[in-house]
Structures are given as C-alpha cells and as structure tokens.
Amino acid sequence: MKKGLLIVISGPSAVGKDTILRRLLEMDPKLRYSVSATTRPPRPGEIDGANYTFVTREQFQRLVEEGSFLEHAEYAGNLYGTLGDRVAQAREAGYDIVLKIDVQGAEQVRQKIPDGVFIFVVPPSMQELERRQTMRDSEAAEARAARRKIAEQEMAYSKHFDHIVVNDDVDRAAEEMFKIIQNARERQT
Ligand code: 5GP
C-alpha cells in the first residue's frame, strides 16, 4: 500500500484553522487528523483525545525524553507536540495525515519530512485577525496580547510555506486546501 501524505497546516492563532480543518475532514474521508499533546488547559467544549491529549508538564517532559515527538514547541507559555507514532501509523495504513501546528513545529517537520505538503493560512487582514482573537473571550487580556505579538511574527513566516490560503470564507478556503491535497496525491502516483 502507498504511504500516506503528511500535510502541515500552520497560521496565526484565531485565523480559523480549526474551522477550515473540520470542513476539510468532512470533505475528505482519506484524511486523518493528528491529535497533539499539550500542557494547555482545555477550553470549554474541548474533549481530551479529540481536540488534544491534555497532559501535565511532567508527562510532556517524559514524552520529550522518550523521543516520542516528531516535533514539539512552546507557544504562549504552553507546550505542544506531535506524537511521532500516531503520524507514522496513519501513514503506513495509507491515510493522509494532517498536522495543525505552529511555525516552529512546521520548521522541525520540514527538516525531517521535506516532501510534506506545507500550507499556511492567513487572515484577509490583520484587523480581521485581531477581531477574531478578541472574540475568543475564554482567555485573559494578557494571554491575548501575547498571542497577538506571536501572530505578527508568524505572519512573517508565511513565505517559507509552499501554499498560502486566505481564510476569507471557510468553505472556499477548505475547498482550496482540498485541491492542494488532491494535486499532491496526483504528483505522488
Ligand atoms: P491553541 O492553544 O490555540 O489550540 O493552539 C496554539 C497554537 O499551537 C496554534 O498555532 C496551534 O496550531 C499550535 N499547535 C497545536 N498543536 C501543536 C503541536 O503539536 N505542535 C506545535 N508545534 N504546535 C501546535
């Protein structure tokens, strides 16, 4: 069986990656989402094992020492990492696997798996991004300020990505990603 593709989706916080990804996963049954481990506390409605595997700092540190992560990074004071086995198993089973990770993680993945498909999601404007970030009222103003600063740095990274998708409309953006993935599949055969 053909090994699955590795697809990396990155972009500033609150740009709408989760919503696009949900739509994309509905559209494309061959895609699997790689659930990351994080030390961030769950937001209301988030489910352990589905959105993230929520771990303590000690557990995360142990996973780092055991070499369990394909990549890991600190983001706004919390640790996030992709579990290498999950990715490898899905790909071996022929599934194309999607990682939704920050730019530091994307860079680490590119070093290890240069033939991955790297997609960066941008907002229609920085003002629109700020509006979306402010709507996330689950966080303290301080945490939001930290995310805004990171977002500006992240936007500068977009040029390292193979594909840039503007999230002006969720359905349109998901459709564009679907086409990017279909093209990568065709190139693979
Ligand atoms: P959030 O806390 O908003 O869910 O995620 C914050 C940032 O961490 C987002 O940019 C998200 O894509 C990124 N992120 C989520 N999981 C991982 C991961 O496993 N590795 C890395 N490097 N970043 C991640």
Short mmCIF file of C-alpha atoms and ligand atoms in Angstrom, two decimals:
data_model
loop_
_atom_site.label_atom_id
_atom_site.label_comp_id
_atom_site.label_asym_id
_atom_site.label_seq_id
_atom_site.Cartn_x
_atom_site.Cartn_y
_atom_site.Cartn_z
CA MET A 1 0.00 0.00 0.00
CA LYS A 2 1.10 3.54 -0.77
CA LYS A 3 2.26 5.52 2.24
CA GLY A 4 0.00 8.44 3.15
CA LEU A 5 0.92 12.08 2.68
CA LEU A 6 1.93 14.36 5.51
CA ILE A 7 0.11 17.70 5.44
CA VAL A 8 1.08 20.56 7.73
CA ILE A 9 -1.33 23.43 8.36
CA SER A 10 0.00 26.48 10.13
CA GLY A 11 -1.05 30.08 10.64
CA PRO A 12 -1.62 32.65 13.36
CA SER A 13 -3.85 31.87 16.32
CA ALA A 14 -7.56 32.52 15.69
CA VAL A 15 -7.13 32.69 11.91
CA GLY A 16 -9.72 29.90 11.67
CA LYS A 17 -7.54 26.81 11.13
CA ASP A 18 -9.82 24.62 13.27
CA THR A 19 -12.97 25.50 11.35
CA ILE A 20 -11.34 25.00 7.95
CA LEU A 21 -9.85 21.73 9.11
CA ARG A 22 -13.20 20.44 10.38
CA ARG A 23 -14.74 21.22 6.99
CA LEU A 24 -11.80 19.62 5.19
CA LEU A 25 -12.04 16.42 7.25
CA GLU A 26 -15.75 16.17 6.38
CA MET A 27 -14.97 16.61 2.68
CA ASP A 28 -12.11 14.16 2.51
CA PRO A 29 -12.50 10.69 4.09
CA LYS A 30 -8.87 9.79 3.31
CA LEU A 31 -7.61 12.43 5.74
CA ARG A 32 -6.82 11.79 9.38
CA TYR A 33 -6.16 14.46 11.99
CA SER A 34 -3.09 14.09 14.19
CA VAL A 35 -4.21 14.87 17.76
CA SER A 36 -1.40 16.76 19.51
CA ALA A 37 -0.34 16.59 23.14
CA THR A 38 -0.44 19.86 25.07
CA THR A 39 0.04 21.25 28.55
CA ARG A 40 -2.55 23.97 27.85
CA PRO A 41 -5.71 23.58 29.93
CA PRO A 42 -8.79 22.54 27.93
CA ARG A 43 -11.06 25.34 26.69
CA PRO A 44 -14.81 24.93 27.27
CA GLY A 45 -16.12 22.19 24.99
CA GLU A 46 -12.72 20.69 24.17
CA ILE A 47 -12.50 16.92 24.52
CA ASP A 48 -9.44 15.04 25.71
CA GLY A 49 -8.24 12.72 22.97
CA ALA A 50 -10.22 14.50 20.24
CA ASN A 51 -9.03 18.13 20.29
CA TYR A 52 -5.83 17.44 22.16
CA THR A 53 -4.35 14.90 24.51
CA PHE A 54 -4.09 17.06 27.63
CA VAL A 55 -1.00 16.29 29.70
CA THR A 56 0.91 17.76 32.61
CA ARG A 57 4.33 19.38 32.16
CA GLU A 58 5.89 16.31 33.79
CA GLN A 59 4.15 13.96 31.36
CA PHE A 60 5.14 16.18 28.43
CA GLN A 61 8.76 16.25 29.59
CA ARG A 62 8.78 12.46 29.83
CA LEU A 63 7.49 12.19 26.25
CA VAL A 64 10.29 14.53 25.12
CA GLU A 65 12.89 12.39 26.90
CA GLU A 66 11.46 9.21 25.39
CA GLY A 67 11.78 10.74 21.91
CA SER A 68 8.04 10.40 21.31
CA PHE A 69 7.62 13.69 19.46
CA LEU A 70 8.04 14.25 15.74
CA GLU A 71 8.21 17.93 16.74
CA HIS A 72 7.39 19.99 19.79
CA ALA A 73 7.37 23.67 20.67
CA GLU A 74 6.41 26.20 23.30
CA TYR A 75 3.62 28.55 22.30
CA ALA A 76 2.33 31.39 24.51
CA GLY A 77 3.68 29.65 27.61
CA ASN A 78 2.26 26.19 26.87
CA LEU A 79 3.92 23.13 25.36
CA TYR A 80 2.57 21.40 22.26
CA GLY A 81 3.86 18.36 20.43
CA THR A 82 3.04 15.90 17.64
CA LEU A 83 3.31 12.24 18.62
CA GLY A 84 5.51 10.56 16.02
CA ASP A 85 3.94 7.08 16.32
CA ARG A 86 0.45 8.38 15.59
CA VAL A 87 1.67 10.03 12.40
CA ALA A 88 3.76 7.06 11.26
CA GLN A 89 0.97 4.52 11.90
CA ALA A 90 -1.63 6.53 10.00
CA ARG A 91 0.72 7.00 7.04
CA GLU A 92 1.69 3.32 6.99
CA ALA A 93 -2.03 2.46 6.90
CA GLY A 94 -2.33 4.63 3.78
CA TYR A 95 -4.06 7.61 5.39
CA ASP A 96 -3.01 11.15 4.62
CA ILE A 97 -2.43 12.82 7.95
CA VAL A 98 -2.93 16.49 8.80
CA LEU A 99 -0.96 18.33 11.47
CA LYS A 100 -2.23 21.68 12.73
CA ILE A 101 0.87 23.13 14.34
CA ASP A 102 2.72 26.39 14.88
CA VAL A 103 5.51 27.67 12.63
CA GLN A 104 8.32 26.43 14.89
CA GLY A 105 6.89 22.91 14.72
CA ALA A 106 6.35 23.18 10.97
CA GLU A 107 10.04 24.04 10.55
CA GLN A 108 11.07 20.95 12.56
CA VAL A 109 8.79 18.74 10.46
CA ARG A 110 10.22 20.18 7.25
CA GLN A 111 13.73 19.16 8.38
CA LYS A 112 12.57 15.56 8.91
CA ILE A 113 9.95 15.17 6.20
CA PRO A 114 10.79 17.62 3.39
CA ASP A 115 8.29 16.06 0.99
CA GLY A 116 5.36 17.06 3.21
CA VAL A 117 2.70 19.49 1.99
CA PHE A 118 3.08 22.77 3.90
CA ILE A 119 0.07 25.11 3.97
CA PHE A 120 -0.14 28.48 5.70
CA VAL A 121 -3.49 30.08 6.47
CA VAL A 122 -3.64 33.90 6.52
CA PRO A 123 -6.47 36.25 7.51
CA PRO A 124 -7.96 38.63 4.93
CA SER A 125 -6.34 41.44 7.01
CA MET A 126 -4.56 41.93 10.35
CA GLN A 127 -7.58 43.93 11.60
CA GLU A 128 -9.81 40.95 10.92
CA LEU A 129 -7.40 38.68 12.77
CA GLU A 130 -7.49 40.97 15.81
CA ARG A 131 -11.26 40.95 15.74
CA ARG A 132 -11.30 37.13 15.70
CA GLN A 133 -8.76 36.98 18.53
CA THR A 134 -10.81 39.36 20.69
CA MET A 135 -13.90 37.21 20.18
CA ARG A 136 -12.12 34.38 21.98
CA ASP A 137 -13.02 35.70 25.39
CA SER A 138 -12.01 32.48 27.15
CA GLU A 139 -8.58 33.99 27.77
CA ALA A 140 -7.20 36.79 29.86
CA ALA A 141 -6.28 40.02 28.08
CA GLU A 142 -2.63 39.28 28.84
CA ALA A 143 -2.73 35.91 27.05
CA ARG A 144 -4.43 37.53 24.08
CA ALA A 145 -1.75 40.23 23.90
CA ALA A 146 0.92 37.51 23.83
CA ARG A 147 -0.90 35.72 21.01
CA ARG A 148 -1.23 38.94 19.01
CA LYS A 149 2.50 39.53 19.19
CA ILE A 150 3.21 35.96 18.13
CA ALA A 151 0.71 36.33 15.27
CA GLU A 152 2.72 39.20 13.80
CA GLN A 153 5.92 37.15 13.96
CA GLU A 154 4.13 34.16 12.47
CA MET A 155 2.82 36.12 9.51
CA ALA A 156 6.42 36.84 8.55
CA TYR A 157 6.98 33.06 8.31
CA SER A 158 4.38 32.56 5.63
CA LYS A 159 6.98 32.87 2.88
CA HIS A 160 8.56 29.57 3.98
CA PHE A 161 5.39 27.67 3.11
CA ASP A 162 4.57 26.01 -0.22
CA HIS A 163 0.94 27.18 -0.22
CA ILE A 164 -0.81 30.21 1.26
CA VAL A 165 -4.57 30.06 1.73
CA VAL A 166 -6.56 33.18 2.65
CA ASN A 167 -9.37 32.45 5.09
CA ASP A 168 -11.88 34.93 3.68
CA ASP A 169 -14.57 32.26 3.61
CA VAL A 170 -14.38 28.88 5.36
CA ASP A 171 -15.95 26.82 2.57
CA ARG A 172 -13.82 28.42 -0.10
CA ALA A 173 -10.63 28.03 1.94
CA ALA A 174 -11.42 24.36 2.71
CA GLU A 175 -12.10 23.76 -0.99
CA GLU A 176 -8.76 25.33 -1.92
CA MET A 177 -6.95 23.10 0.58
CA PHE A 178 -8.76 20.06 -0.75
CA LYS A 179 -7.48 20.89 -4.25
CA ILE A 180 -3.91 21.38 -2.98
CA ILE A 181 -4.07 17.94 -1.35
CA GLN A 182 -5.59 16.33 -4.45
CA ASN A 183 -2.77 17.77 -6.57
CA ALA A 184 -0.18 16.40 -4.14
CA ARG A 185 -1.83 12.97 -4.37
CA GLU A 186 -1.66 13.05 -8.14
CA ARG A 187 2.00 14.02 -8.08
CA GLN A 188 2.68 11.16 -5.68
CA THR A 189 1.41 8.45 -8.08
P1 5GP B 1 -4.32 26.63 20.64
O1 5GP B 1 -3.87 26.75 22.05
O2 5GP B 1 -4.99 27.89 20.15
O3 5GP B 1 -5.14 25.39 20.41
O4 5GP B 1 -3.02 26.46 19.76
C1 5GP B 1 -2.00 27.40 19.81
C2 5GP B 1 -1.02 27.15 18.68
O5 5GP B 1 -0.35 25.91 18.89
C3 5GP B 1 -1.68 27.06 17.31
O6 5GP B 1 -0.89 27.76 16.38
C4 5GP B 1 -1.66 25.58 17.03
O7 5GP B 1 -1.64 25.30 15.65
C5 5GP B 1 -0.35 25.19 17.69
N1 5GP B 1 -0.25 23.75 17.94
C6 5GP B 1 -1.24 22.87 18.23
N2 5GP B 1 -0.74 21.63 18.35
C7 5GP B 1 0.59 21.72 18.11
C8 5GP B 1 1.65 20.77 18.05
O8 5GP B 1 1.50 19.57 18.24
N3 5GP B 1 2.90 21.26 17.79
C9 5GP B 1 3.13 22.57 17.57
N4 5GP B 1 4.38 22.91 17.29
N5 5GP B 1 2.16 23.49 17.60
C10 5GP B 1 0.90 23.08 17.86
#
